[in-house]
Coordinates of C-alpha atoms and ligand atoms in Angstrom, one line a residue:
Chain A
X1 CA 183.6 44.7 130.8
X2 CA 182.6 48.1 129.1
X3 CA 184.3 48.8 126.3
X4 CA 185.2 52.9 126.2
X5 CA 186.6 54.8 123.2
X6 CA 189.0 57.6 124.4
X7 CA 189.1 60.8 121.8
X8 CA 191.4 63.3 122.8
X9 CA 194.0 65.0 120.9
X10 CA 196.7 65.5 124.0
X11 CA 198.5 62.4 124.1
X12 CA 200.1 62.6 127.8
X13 CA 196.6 62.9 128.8
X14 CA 195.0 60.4 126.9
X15 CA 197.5 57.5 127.5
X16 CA 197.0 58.4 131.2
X17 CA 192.8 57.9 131.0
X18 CA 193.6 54.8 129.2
X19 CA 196.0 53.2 132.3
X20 CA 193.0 54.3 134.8
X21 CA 190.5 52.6 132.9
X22 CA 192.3 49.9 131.9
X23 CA 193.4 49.1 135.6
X24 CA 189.7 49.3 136.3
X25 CA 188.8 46.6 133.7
X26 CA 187.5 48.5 130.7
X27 CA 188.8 47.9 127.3
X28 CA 190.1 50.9 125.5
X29 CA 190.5 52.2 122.2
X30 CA 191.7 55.3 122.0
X31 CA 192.1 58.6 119.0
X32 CA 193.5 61.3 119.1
X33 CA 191.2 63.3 116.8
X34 CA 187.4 63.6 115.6
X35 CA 187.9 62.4 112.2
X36 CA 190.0 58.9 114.2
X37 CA 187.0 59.0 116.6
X38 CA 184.6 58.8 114.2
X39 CA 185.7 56.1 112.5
X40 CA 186.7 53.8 115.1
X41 CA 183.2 54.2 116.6
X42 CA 181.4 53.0 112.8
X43 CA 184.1 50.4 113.5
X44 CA 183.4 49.2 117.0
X45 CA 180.5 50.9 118.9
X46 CA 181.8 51.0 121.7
X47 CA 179.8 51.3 125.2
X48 CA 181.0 54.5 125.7
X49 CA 182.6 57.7 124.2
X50 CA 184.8 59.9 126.4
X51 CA 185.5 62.6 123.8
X52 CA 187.3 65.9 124.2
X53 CA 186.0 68.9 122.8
X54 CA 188.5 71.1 122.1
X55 CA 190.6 69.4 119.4
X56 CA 191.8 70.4 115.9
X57 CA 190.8 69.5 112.6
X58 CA 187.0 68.0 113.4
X59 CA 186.2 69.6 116.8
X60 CA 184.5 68.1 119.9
X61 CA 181.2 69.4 119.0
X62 CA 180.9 68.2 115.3
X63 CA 182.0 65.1 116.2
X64 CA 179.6 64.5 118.6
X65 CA 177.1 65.9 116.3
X66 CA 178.1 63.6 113.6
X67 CA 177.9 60.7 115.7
X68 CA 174.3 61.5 117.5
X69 CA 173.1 62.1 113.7
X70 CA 174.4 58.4 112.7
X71 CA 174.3 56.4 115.9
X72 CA 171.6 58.4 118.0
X73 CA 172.0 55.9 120.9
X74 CA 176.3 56.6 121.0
X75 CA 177.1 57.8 125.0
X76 CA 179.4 60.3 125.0
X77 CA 180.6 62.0 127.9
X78 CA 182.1 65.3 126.9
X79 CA 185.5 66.3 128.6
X80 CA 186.5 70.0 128.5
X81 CA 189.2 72.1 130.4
X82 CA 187.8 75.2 129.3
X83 CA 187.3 77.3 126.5
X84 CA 190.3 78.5 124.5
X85 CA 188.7 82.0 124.2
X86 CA 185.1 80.7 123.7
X87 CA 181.9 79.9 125.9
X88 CA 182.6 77.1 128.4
X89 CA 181.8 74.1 126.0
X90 CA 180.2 71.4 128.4
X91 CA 177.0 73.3 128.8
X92 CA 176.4 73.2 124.9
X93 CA 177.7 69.3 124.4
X94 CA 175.0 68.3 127.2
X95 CA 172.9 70.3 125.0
X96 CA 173.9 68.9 121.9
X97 CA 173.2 65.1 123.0
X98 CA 175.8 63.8 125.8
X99 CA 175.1 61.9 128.0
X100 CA 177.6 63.4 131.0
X101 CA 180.3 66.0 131.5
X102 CA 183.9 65.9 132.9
X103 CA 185.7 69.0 133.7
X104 CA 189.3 68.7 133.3
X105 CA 191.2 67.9 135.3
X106 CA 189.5 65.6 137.0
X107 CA 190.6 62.7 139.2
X108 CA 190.1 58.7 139.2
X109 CA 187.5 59.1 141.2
X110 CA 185.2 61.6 139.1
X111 CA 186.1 59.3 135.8
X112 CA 184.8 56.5 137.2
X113 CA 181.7 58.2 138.8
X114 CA 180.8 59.7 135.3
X115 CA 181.5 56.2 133.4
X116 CA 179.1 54.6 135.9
X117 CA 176.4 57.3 135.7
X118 CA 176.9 57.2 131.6
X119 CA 176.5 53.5 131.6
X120 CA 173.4 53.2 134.2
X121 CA 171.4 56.1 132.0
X122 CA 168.2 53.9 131.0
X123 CA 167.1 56.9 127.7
X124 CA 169.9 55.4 125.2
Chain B
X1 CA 179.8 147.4 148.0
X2 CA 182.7 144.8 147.9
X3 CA 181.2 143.8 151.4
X4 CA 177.9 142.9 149.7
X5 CA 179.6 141.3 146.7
X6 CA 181.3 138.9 148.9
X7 CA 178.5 137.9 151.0
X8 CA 176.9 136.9 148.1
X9 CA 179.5 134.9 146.7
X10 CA 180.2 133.4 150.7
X11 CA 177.4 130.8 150.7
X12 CA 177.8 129.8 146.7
X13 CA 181.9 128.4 148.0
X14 CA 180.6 127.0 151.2
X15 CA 178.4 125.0 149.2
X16 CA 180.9 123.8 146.3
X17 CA 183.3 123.0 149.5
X18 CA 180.6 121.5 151.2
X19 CA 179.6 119.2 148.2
X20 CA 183.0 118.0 148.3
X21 CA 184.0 117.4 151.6
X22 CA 180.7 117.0 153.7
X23 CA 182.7 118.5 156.7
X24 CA 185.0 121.3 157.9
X25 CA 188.0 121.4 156.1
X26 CA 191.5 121.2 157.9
X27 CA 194.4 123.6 157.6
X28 CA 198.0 123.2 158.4
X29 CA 199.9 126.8 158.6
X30 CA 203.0 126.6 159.0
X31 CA 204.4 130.2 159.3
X32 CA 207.1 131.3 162.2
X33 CA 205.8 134.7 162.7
X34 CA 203.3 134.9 165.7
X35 CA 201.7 138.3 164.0
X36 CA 201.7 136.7 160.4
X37 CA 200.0 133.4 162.1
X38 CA 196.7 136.0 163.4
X39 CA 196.7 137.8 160.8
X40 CA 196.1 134.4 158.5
X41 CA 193.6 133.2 161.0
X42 CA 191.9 136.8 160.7
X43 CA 191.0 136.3 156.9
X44 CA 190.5 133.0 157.4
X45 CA 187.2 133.8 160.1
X46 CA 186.2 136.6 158.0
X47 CA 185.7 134.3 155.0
X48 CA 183.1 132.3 156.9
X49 CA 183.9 129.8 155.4
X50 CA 184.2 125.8 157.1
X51 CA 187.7 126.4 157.6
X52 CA 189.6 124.9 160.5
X53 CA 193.5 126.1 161.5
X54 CA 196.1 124.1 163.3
X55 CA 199.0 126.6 163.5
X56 CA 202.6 125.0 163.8
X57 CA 205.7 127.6 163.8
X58 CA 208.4 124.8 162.3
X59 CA 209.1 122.0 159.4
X60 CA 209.9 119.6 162.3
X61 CA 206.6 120.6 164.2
X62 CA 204.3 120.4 160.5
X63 CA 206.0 116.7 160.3
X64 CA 204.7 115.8 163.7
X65 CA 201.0 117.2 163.1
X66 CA 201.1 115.5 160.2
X67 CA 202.0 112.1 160.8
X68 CA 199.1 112.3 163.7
X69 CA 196.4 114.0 161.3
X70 CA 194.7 114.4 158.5
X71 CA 194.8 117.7 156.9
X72 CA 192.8 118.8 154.0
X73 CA 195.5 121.8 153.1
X74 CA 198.9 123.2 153.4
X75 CA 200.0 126.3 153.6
X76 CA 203.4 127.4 154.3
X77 CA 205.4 130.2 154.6
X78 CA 208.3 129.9 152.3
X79 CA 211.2 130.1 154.9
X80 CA 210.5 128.8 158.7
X81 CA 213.5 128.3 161.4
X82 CA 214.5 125.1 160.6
X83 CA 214.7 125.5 156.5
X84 CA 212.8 126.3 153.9
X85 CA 209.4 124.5 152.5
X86 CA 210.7 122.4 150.3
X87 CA 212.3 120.4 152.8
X88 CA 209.0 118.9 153.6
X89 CA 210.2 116.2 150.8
X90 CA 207.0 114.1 150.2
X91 CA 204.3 115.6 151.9
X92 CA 205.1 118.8 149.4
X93 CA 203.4 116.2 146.8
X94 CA 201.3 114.1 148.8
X95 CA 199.2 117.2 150.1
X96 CA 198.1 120.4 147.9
X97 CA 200.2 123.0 149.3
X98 CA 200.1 127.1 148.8
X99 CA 203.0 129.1 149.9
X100 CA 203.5 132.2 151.0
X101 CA 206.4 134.7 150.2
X102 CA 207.3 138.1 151.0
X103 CA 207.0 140.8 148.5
X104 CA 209.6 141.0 146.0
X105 CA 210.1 137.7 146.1
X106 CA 208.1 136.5 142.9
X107 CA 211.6 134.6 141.7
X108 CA 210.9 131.9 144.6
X109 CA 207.0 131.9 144.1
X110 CA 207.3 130.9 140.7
X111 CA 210.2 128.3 141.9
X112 CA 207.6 126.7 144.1
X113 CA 204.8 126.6 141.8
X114 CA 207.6 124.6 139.5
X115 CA 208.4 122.2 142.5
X116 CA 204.7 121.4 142.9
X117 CA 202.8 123.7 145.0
X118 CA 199.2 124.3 144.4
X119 CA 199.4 127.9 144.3
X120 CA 201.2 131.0 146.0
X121 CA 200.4 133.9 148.3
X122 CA 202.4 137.1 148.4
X123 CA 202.1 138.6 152.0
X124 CA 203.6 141.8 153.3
X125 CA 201.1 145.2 153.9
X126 CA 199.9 146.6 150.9
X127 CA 200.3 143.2 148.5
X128 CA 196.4 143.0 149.0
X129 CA 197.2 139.1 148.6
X130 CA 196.2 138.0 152.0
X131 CA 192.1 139.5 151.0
X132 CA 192.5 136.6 148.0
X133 CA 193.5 133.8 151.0
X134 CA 189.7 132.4 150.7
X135 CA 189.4 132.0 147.1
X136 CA 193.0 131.2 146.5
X137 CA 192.3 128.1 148.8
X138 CA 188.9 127.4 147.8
X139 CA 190.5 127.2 143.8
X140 CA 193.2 125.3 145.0
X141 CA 191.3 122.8 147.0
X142 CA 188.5 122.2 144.4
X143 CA 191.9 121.7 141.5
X144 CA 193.3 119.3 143.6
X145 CA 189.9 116.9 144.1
X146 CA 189.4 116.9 140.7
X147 CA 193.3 116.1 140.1
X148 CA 192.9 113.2 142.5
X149 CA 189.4 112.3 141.3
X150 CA 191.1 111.7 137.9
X151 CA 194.4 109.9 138.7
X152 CA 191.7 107.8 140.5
X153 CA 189.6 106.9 137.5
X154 CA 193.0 106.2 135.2
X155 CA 194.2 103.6 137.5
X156 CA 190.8 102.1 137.5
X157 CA 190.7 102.2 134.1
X158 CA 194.6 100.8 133.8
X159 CA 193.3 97.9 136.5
X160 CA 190.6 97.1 134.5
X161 CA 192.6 96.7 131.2
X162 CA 195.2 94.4 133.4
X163 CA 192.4 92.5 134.4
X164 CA 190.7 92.0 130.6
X165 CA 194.3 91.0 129.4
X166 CA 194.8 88.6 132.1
X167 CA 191.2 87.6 131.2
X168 CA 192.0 86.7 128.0
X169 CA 195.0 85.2 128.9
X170 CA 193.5 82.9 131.5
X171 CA 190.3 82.4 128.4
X172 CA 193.4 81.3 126.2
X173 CA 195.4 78.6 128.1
X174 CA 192.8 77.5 130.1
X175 CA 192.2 74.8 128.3
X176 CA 195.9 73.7 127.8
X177 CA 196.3 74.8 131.5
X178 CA 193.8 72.5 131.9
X179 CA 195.1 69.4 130.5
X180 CA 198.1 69.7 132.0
X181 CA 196.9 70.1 135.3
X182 CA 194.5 66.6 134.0
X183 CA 197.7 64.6 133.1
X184 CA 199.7 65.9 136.7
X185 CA 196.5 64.8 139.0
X186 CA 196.1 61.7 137.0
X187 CA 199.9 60.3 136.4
X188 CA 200.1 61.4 140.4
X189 CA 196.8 59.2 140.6
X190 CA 198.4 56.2 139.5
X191 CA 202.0 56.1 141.0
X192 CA 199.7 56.7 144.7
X193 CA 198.2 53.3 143.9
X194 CA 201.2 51.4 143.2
X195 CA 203.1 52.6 146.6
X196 CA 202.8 51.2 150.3
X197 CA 200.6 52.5 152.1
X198 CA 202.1 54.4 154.5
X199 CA 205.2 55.1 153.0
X200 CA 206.8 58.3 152.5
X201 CA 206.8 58.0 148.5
X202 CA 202.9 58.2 148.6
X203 CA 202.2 60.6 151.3
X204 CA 204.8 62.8 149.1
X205 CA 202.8 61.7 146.4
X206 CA 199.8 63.1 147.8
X207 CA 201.4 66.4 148.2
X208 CA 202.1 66.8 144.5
X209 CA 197.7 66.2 144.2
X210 CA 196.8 68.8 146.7
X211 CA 199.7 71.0 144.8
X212 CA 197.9 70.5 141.2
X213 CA 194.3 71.2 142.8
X214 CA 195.7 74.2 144.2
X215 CA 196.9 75.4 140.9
X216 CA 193.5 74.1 139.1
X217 CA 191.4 76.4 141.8
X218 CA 193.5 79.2 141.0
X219 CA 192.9 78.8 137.6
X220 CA 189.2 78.2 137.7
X221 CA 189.1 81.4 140.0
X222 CA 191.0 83.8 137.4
X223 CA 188.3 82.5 135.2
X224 CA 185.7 83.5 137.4
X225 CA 187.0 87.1 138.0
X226 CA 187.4 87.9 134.6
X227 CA 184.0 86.7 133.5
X228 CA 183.6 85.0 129.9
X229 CA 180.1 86.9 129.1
X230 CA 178.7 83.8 126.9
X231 CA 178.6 81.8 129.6
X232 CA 175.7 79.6 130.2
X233 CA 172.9 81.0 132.3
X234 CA 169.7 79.5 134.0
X235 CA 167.3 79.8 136.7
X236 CA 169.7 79.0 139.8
X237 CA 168.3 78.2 143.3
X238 CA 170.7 79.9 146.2
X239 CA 168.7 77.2 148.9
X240 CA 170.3 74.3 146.6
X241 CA 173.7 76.1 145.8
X242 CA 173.9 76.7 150.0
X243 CA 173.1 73.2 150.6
X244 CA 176.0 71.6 148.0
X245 CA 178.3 73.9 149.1
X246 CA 177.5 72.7 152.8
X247 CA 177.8 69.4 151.9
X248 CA 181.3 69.8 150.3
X249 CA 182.1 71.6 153.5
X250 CA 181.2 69.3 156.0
X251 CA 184.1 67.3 156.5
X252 CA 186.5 70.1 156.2
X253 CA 184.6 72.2 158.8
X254 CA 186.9 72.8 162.2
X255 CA 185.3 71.7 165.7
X256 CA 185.9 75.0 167.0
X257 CA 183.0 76.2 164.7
X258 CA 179.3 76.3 164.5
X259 CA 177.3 76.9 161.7
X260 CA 174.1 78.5 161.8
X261 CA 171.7 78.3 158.9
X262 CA 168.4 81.0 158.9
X263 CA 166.4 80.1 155.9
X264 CA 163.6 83.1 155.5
X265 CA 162.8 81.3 152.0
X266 CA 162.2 78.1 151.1
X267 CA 163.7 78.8 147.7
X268 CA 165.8 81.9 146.0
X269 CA 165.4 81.6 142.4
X270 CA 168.3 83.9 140.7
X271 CA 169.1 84.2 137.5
X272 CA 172.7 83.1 136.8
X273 CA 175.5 80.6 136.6
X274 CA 175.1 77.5 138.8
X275 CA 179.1 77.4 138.8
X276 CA 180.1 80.8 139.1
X277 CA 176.9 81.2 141.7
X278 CA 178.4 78.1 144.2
X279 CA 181.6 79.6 143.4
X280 CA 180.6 82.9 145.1
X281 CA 178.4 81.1 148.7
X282 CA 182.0 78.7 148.9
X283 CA 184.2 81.5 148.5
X284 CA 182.4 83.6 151.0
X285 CA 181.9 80.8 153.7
X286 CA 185.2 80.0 153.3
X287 CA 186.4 83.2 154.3
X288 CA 184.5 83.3 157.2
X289 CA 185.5 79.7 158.2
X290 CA 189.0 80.4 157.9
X291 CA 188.6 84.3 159.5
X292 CA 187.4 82.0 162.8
X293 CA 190.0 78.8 162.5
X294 CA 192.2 80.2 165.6
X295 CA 189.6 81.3 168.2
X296 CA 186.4 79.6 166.7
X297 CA 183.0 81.1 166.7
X298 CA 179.9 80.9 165.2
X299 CA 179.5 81.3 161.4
X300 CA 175.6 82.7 160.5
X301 CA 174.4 82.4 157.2
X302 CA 170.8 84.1 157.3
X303 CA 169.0 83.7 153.6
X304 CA 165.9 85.9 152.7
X305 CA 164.1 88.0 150.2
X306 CA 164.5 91.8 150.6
X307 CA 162.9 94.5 148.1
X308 CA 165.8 96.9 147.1
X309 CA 163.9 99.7 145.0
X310 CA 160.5 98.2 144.3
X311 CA 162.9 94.8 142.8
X312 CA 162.8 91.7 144.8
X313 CA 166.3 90.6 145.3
X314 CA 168.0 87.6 147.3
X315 CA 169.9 88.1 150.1
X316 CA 172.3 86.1 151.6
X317 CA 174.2 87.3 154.7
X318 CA 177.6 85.6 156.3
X319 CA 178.5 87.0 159.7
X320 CA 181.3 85.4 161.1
X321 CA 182.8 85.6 164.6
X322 CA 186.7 85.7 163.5
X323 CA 189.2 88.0 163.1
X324 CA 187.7 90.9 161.3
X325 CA 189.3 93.4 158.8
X326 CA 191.1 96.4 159.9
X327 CA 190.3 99.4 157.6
X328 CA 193.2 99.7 155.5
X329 CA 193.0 96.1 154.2
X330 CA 189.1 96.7 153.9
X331 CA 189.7 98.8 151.1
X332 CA 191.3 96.0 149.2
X333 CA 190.2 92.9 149.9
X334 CA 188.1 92.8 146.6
X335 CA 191.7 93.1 144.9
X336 CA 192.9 90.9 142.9
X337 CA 195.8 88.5 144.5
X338 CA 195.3 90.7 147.7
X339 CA 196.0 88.3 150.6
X340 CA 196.5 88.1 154.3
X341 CA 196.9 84.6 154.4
X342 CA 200.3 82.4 153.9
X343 CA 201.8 81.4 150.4
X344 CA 200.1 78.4 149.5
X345 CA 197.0 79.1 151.9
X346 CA 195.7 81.6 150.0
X347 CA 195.4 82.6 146.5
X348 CA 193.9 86.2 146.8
X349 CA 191.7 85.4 144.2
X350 CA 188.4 84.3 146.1
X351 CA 187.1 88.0 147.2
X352 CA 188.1 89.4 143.5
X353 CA 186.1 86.2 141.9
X354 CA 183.2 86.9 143.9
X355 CA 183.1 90.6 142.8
X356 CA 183.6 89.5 139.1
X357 CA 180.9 87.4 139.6
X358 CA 178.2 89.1 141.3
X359 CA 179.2 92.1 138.8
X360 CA 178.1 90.2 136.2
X361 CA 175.0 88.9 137.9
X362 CA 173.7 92.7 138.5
X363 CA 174.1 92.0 141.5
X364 CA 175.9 93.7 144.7
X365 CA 178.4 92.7 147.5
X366 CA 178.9 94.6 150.8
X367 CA 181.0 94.2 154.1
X368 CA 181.2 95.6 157.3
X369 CA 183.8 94.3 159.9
X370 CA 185.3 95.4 162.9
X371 CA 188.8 93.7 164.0
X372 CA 188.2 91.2 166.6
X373 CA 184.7 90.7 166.8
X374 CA 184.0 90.0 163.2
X375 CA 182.6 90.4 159.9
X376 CA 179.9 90.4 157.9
X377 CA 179.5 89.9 154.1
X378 CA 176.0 90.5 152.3
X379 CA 175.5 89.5 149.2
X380 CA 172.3 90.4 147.2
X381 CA 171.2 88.8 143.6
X382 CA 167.9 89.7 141.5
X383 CA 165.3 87.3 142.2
X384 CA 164.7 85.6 139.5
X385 CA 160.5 86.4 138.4
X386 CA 160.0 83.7 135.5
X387 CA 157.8 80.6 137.0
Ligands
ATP401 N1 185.4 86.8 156.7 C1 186.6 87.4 156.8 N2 187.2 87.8 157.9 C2 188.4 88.3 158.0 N3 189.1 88.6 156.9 C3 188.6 88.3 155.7 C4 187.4 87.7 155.5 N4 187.1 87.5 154.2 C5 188.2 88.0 153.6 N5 189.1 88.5 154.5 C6 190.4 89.1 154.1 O1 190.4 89.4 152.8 C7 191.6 88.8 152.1 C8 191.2 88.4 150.7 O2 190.2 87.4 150.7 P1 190.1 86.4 149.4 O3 189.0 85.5 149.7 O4 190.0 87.3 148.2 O5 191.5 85.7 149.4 P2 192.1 84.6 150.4 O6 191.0 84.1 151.3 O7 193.2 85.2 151.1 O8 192.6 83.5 149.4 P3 191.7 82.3 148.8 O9 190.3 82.8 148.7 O10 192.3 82.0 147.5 O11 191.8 81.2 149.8 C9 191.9 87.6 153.0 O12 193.3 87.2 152.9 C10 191.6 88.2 154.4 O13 192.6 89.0 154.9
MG402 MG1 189.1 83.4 150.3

């Protein structure tokens, strides 16, 4: 089964995404920052990265900017609840290299339908 | 001499009045003495100008005219049968009122300029007073627009400050807001999948998801309203954002009602948001829908091309069959968190969103309704000329 890392610095929300996908069958690893996220990926490359983008320390966007520059093939699905004073972010991280969106909040459903279109995209 | 003067002066005051009020302008005298009463109406007529009097002899009689018609203008003599003037409590500052006193009685004309009357009028042979009526009312009237003309632009201006603070508000904890709502929908999520099927656990479960969605389209329409100007904008078709929007619909659609599509254009390029764009077409269909859910009807949705000073622009047009607006709510519909609907049906947010939006898009929104045969929103967008 996929394997998914899970970047998001809200903990109630991340352990949540982690019991959906792991009832689904996917193997998790999760971080709660970009700096983690990073990291674990050069660790584990991992099928997939759901990563949020509106984090402290490294943000969403440099993270996935990082990891397109080293591992150009990486799937990342940005997640984003809206700006925190800024331009909605998912526009620009589909820009910047990923692969699909998720608006927050989003249900079961719409994570599993964006893992699935992620994992079917034939260009990475 | 002075005959001449004040012809020539006649037409320039008709036309100021005129510019203003586009019609003749209504007078409510309220004065207890039969002679004074012609008198009035004498130097009213001989002003030429559009002035219309409706004579009452009584407070209690004024109240009745006035809670059955509009009137432009008050005047009153100071004291009638039933008391004096000031007794008429509200309406004293709701209307611009002049009153009239007998000579020698300056004392009470300056009390009632203190208490909020537009002006005064000393009458009584000899005062001279009574040839001033015109002007005196022509000043007072022209005062009193431009008084109301400005309290209206300072609460427009104090709305539209309320609206960029909640704005930035919404901008700020949206995200947070966000992920909240993300952990409520998605613990909810779970717990659903590990009760009975039909027990009450999970349909009380399912509740709690179509409480947190609520909240989540409340938040997304706040958003909308108080546009974030960097957001993202492309070439949009309408045809496509009518058609997802349709398909979203289509399950939620009641049997009672049809809906008509009239495509003039097989594609209406704008210039805009995709999100905020489907945003405004569900919103307004929507509406409609909902405007129809107790007698049913048909809901047209016509989509052409019109030129709006030498500019192409998209139209979209929504007629329903419902319930229509009556004209008070009319003029607030495109409020903020105004509502007709039931807590929890309705937010008041959809109408306001779709103004924000379409604001933003240069674009403009209009309505016409009539209560109980139905309404009709048009909505018109810049086409978009890049190929
Ligand atoms: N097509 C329509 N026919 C009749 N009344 C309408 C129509 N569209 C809007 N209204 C009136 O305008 C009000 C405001 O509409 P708006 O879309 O802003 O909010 P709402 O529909 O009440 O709430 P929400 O959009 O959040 O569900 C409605 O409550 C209703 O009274
Ligand atoms: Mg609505």
């Amino acid at each position: 089964m996929a394997r998914v890392l899970l970047v998001d610095d809200d903990d109630q929300l991340r352990s949540m995404v982690t019991q959906m996908l792991e009832r689904e069958g996917f193997e998790v690893t999760e971080a709660s920052n970009g700096v983690e996220g990073l990291e674990s990926y050069a660790d584990l490359e991992t099928d997939i990265i759901l990563l949020d983008m509106v984090m402290p320390r490294r943000d969403g966007l440099m993270t996935l900017q990082d990891l397109l520059a080293s591992y150009p093939r990486a799937r990342v699905i940005a997640m984003s609840g809206g700006s925190r004073g800024r331009a909605s972010w998912l526009p620009i991280a589909k820009r910047a290299g990923a692969v699909g969106v998720l608006k927050k909040p989003f249900t079961k459903d719409q994570l599993m339908d964006s893992l699935a279109a992620a994992l079917a995209n034939p260009w990475k | 001499m002075i005959n001449s003067q004040q012809n020539r002066r006649t037409p320039k005051s008709y036309d100021r009045l005129r510019d203003l009020f586009f019609r003749d302008i209504e007078i409510l005298l309220i004065e207890d003495s039969a002679v004074d009463q012609v008198v009035f109406c004498r130097y009213v007529e001989r002003s030429q100008m559009p002035f219309v009097v409706t004579a009452v002899g009584s407070l209690a009689e004024a109240r009745e005219k006035l809670a059955n018609k509009h009137f432009d203008i008050i005047v009153a003599d100071y004291y009638l049968p039933d008391g004096v003037c000031l007794e008429l409590g509200i309406i004293f500052y709701e209307y611009p009122v002049v009153v009239m006193t007998g000579g020698g009685d300056e004392k009470i004309a300056v009390g009632v300029m203190k208490a909020g009357a537009k002006d005064y009028l000393i009458k009584g042979t000899g005062s001279g007073a009574l040839k001033m009526l015109p002007l005196t009312l022509e000043n007072v009237l022209i005062r009193h627009h431009a008084e109301r003309e400005r309290e209206e632009l300072e609460a427009r201006a104090d709305e539209m400050q309320k609206m960029e603070s909640l704005g930035r508000l919404a901008g700020g904890i949206a995200h947070d807001f966000n992920n909240i709502l993300g952990s409520i929908i998605g613990y909810t999520e779970l717990a659903v999948e590990d009760v009975e099927e039909d027990s009450i656990t999970r349909r009380n479960l399912q509740e709690v998801l179509i409480a947190a969605q609520r909240a989540s389209h409340l938040v997304e329409q706040i958003l909308a309203y108080t546009r974030d100007s960097a957001e993202e904008r492309v070439r949009v078709d309408l045809v496509e954002v009518l058609d997802e929007v349709m398909n979203m619909l289509a399950h939620s659609i009641p049997k009672n009602v049809e809906i008509e599509i009239i495509r003039q254009v097989d594609y209406a390029y704008v210039h805009g948001n995709e999100t905020n764009l489907y945003q405004v077409v569900m919103n307004l269909i929507t509406n409609g829908i909902q405007a129809m859910e107790a007698e049913g009807g048909i809901l047209k949705i016509r989509m052409m091309e019109i030129i709006q000073g030498r500019k192409p622009m998209i139209c979209v047009e929504i007629s329903d069959q419902g319930c229509g607006i009556n004209r008070d709510h009319l003029e607030r519909i495109f409020e903020p968190f105004f509502t007709t609907k039931a807590p929890g049906k309705g937010t008041g947010m959809g109408l306001a969103a779709v103004q924000g939006i379409v604001e933003y898009h240069n674009g403009r929104i209009d309505v016409s309704s009539q209560v109980g045969v139905g309404s009709v929103f048009t909505l018109q967008l810049p086409s978009d000329l890049n190929d």
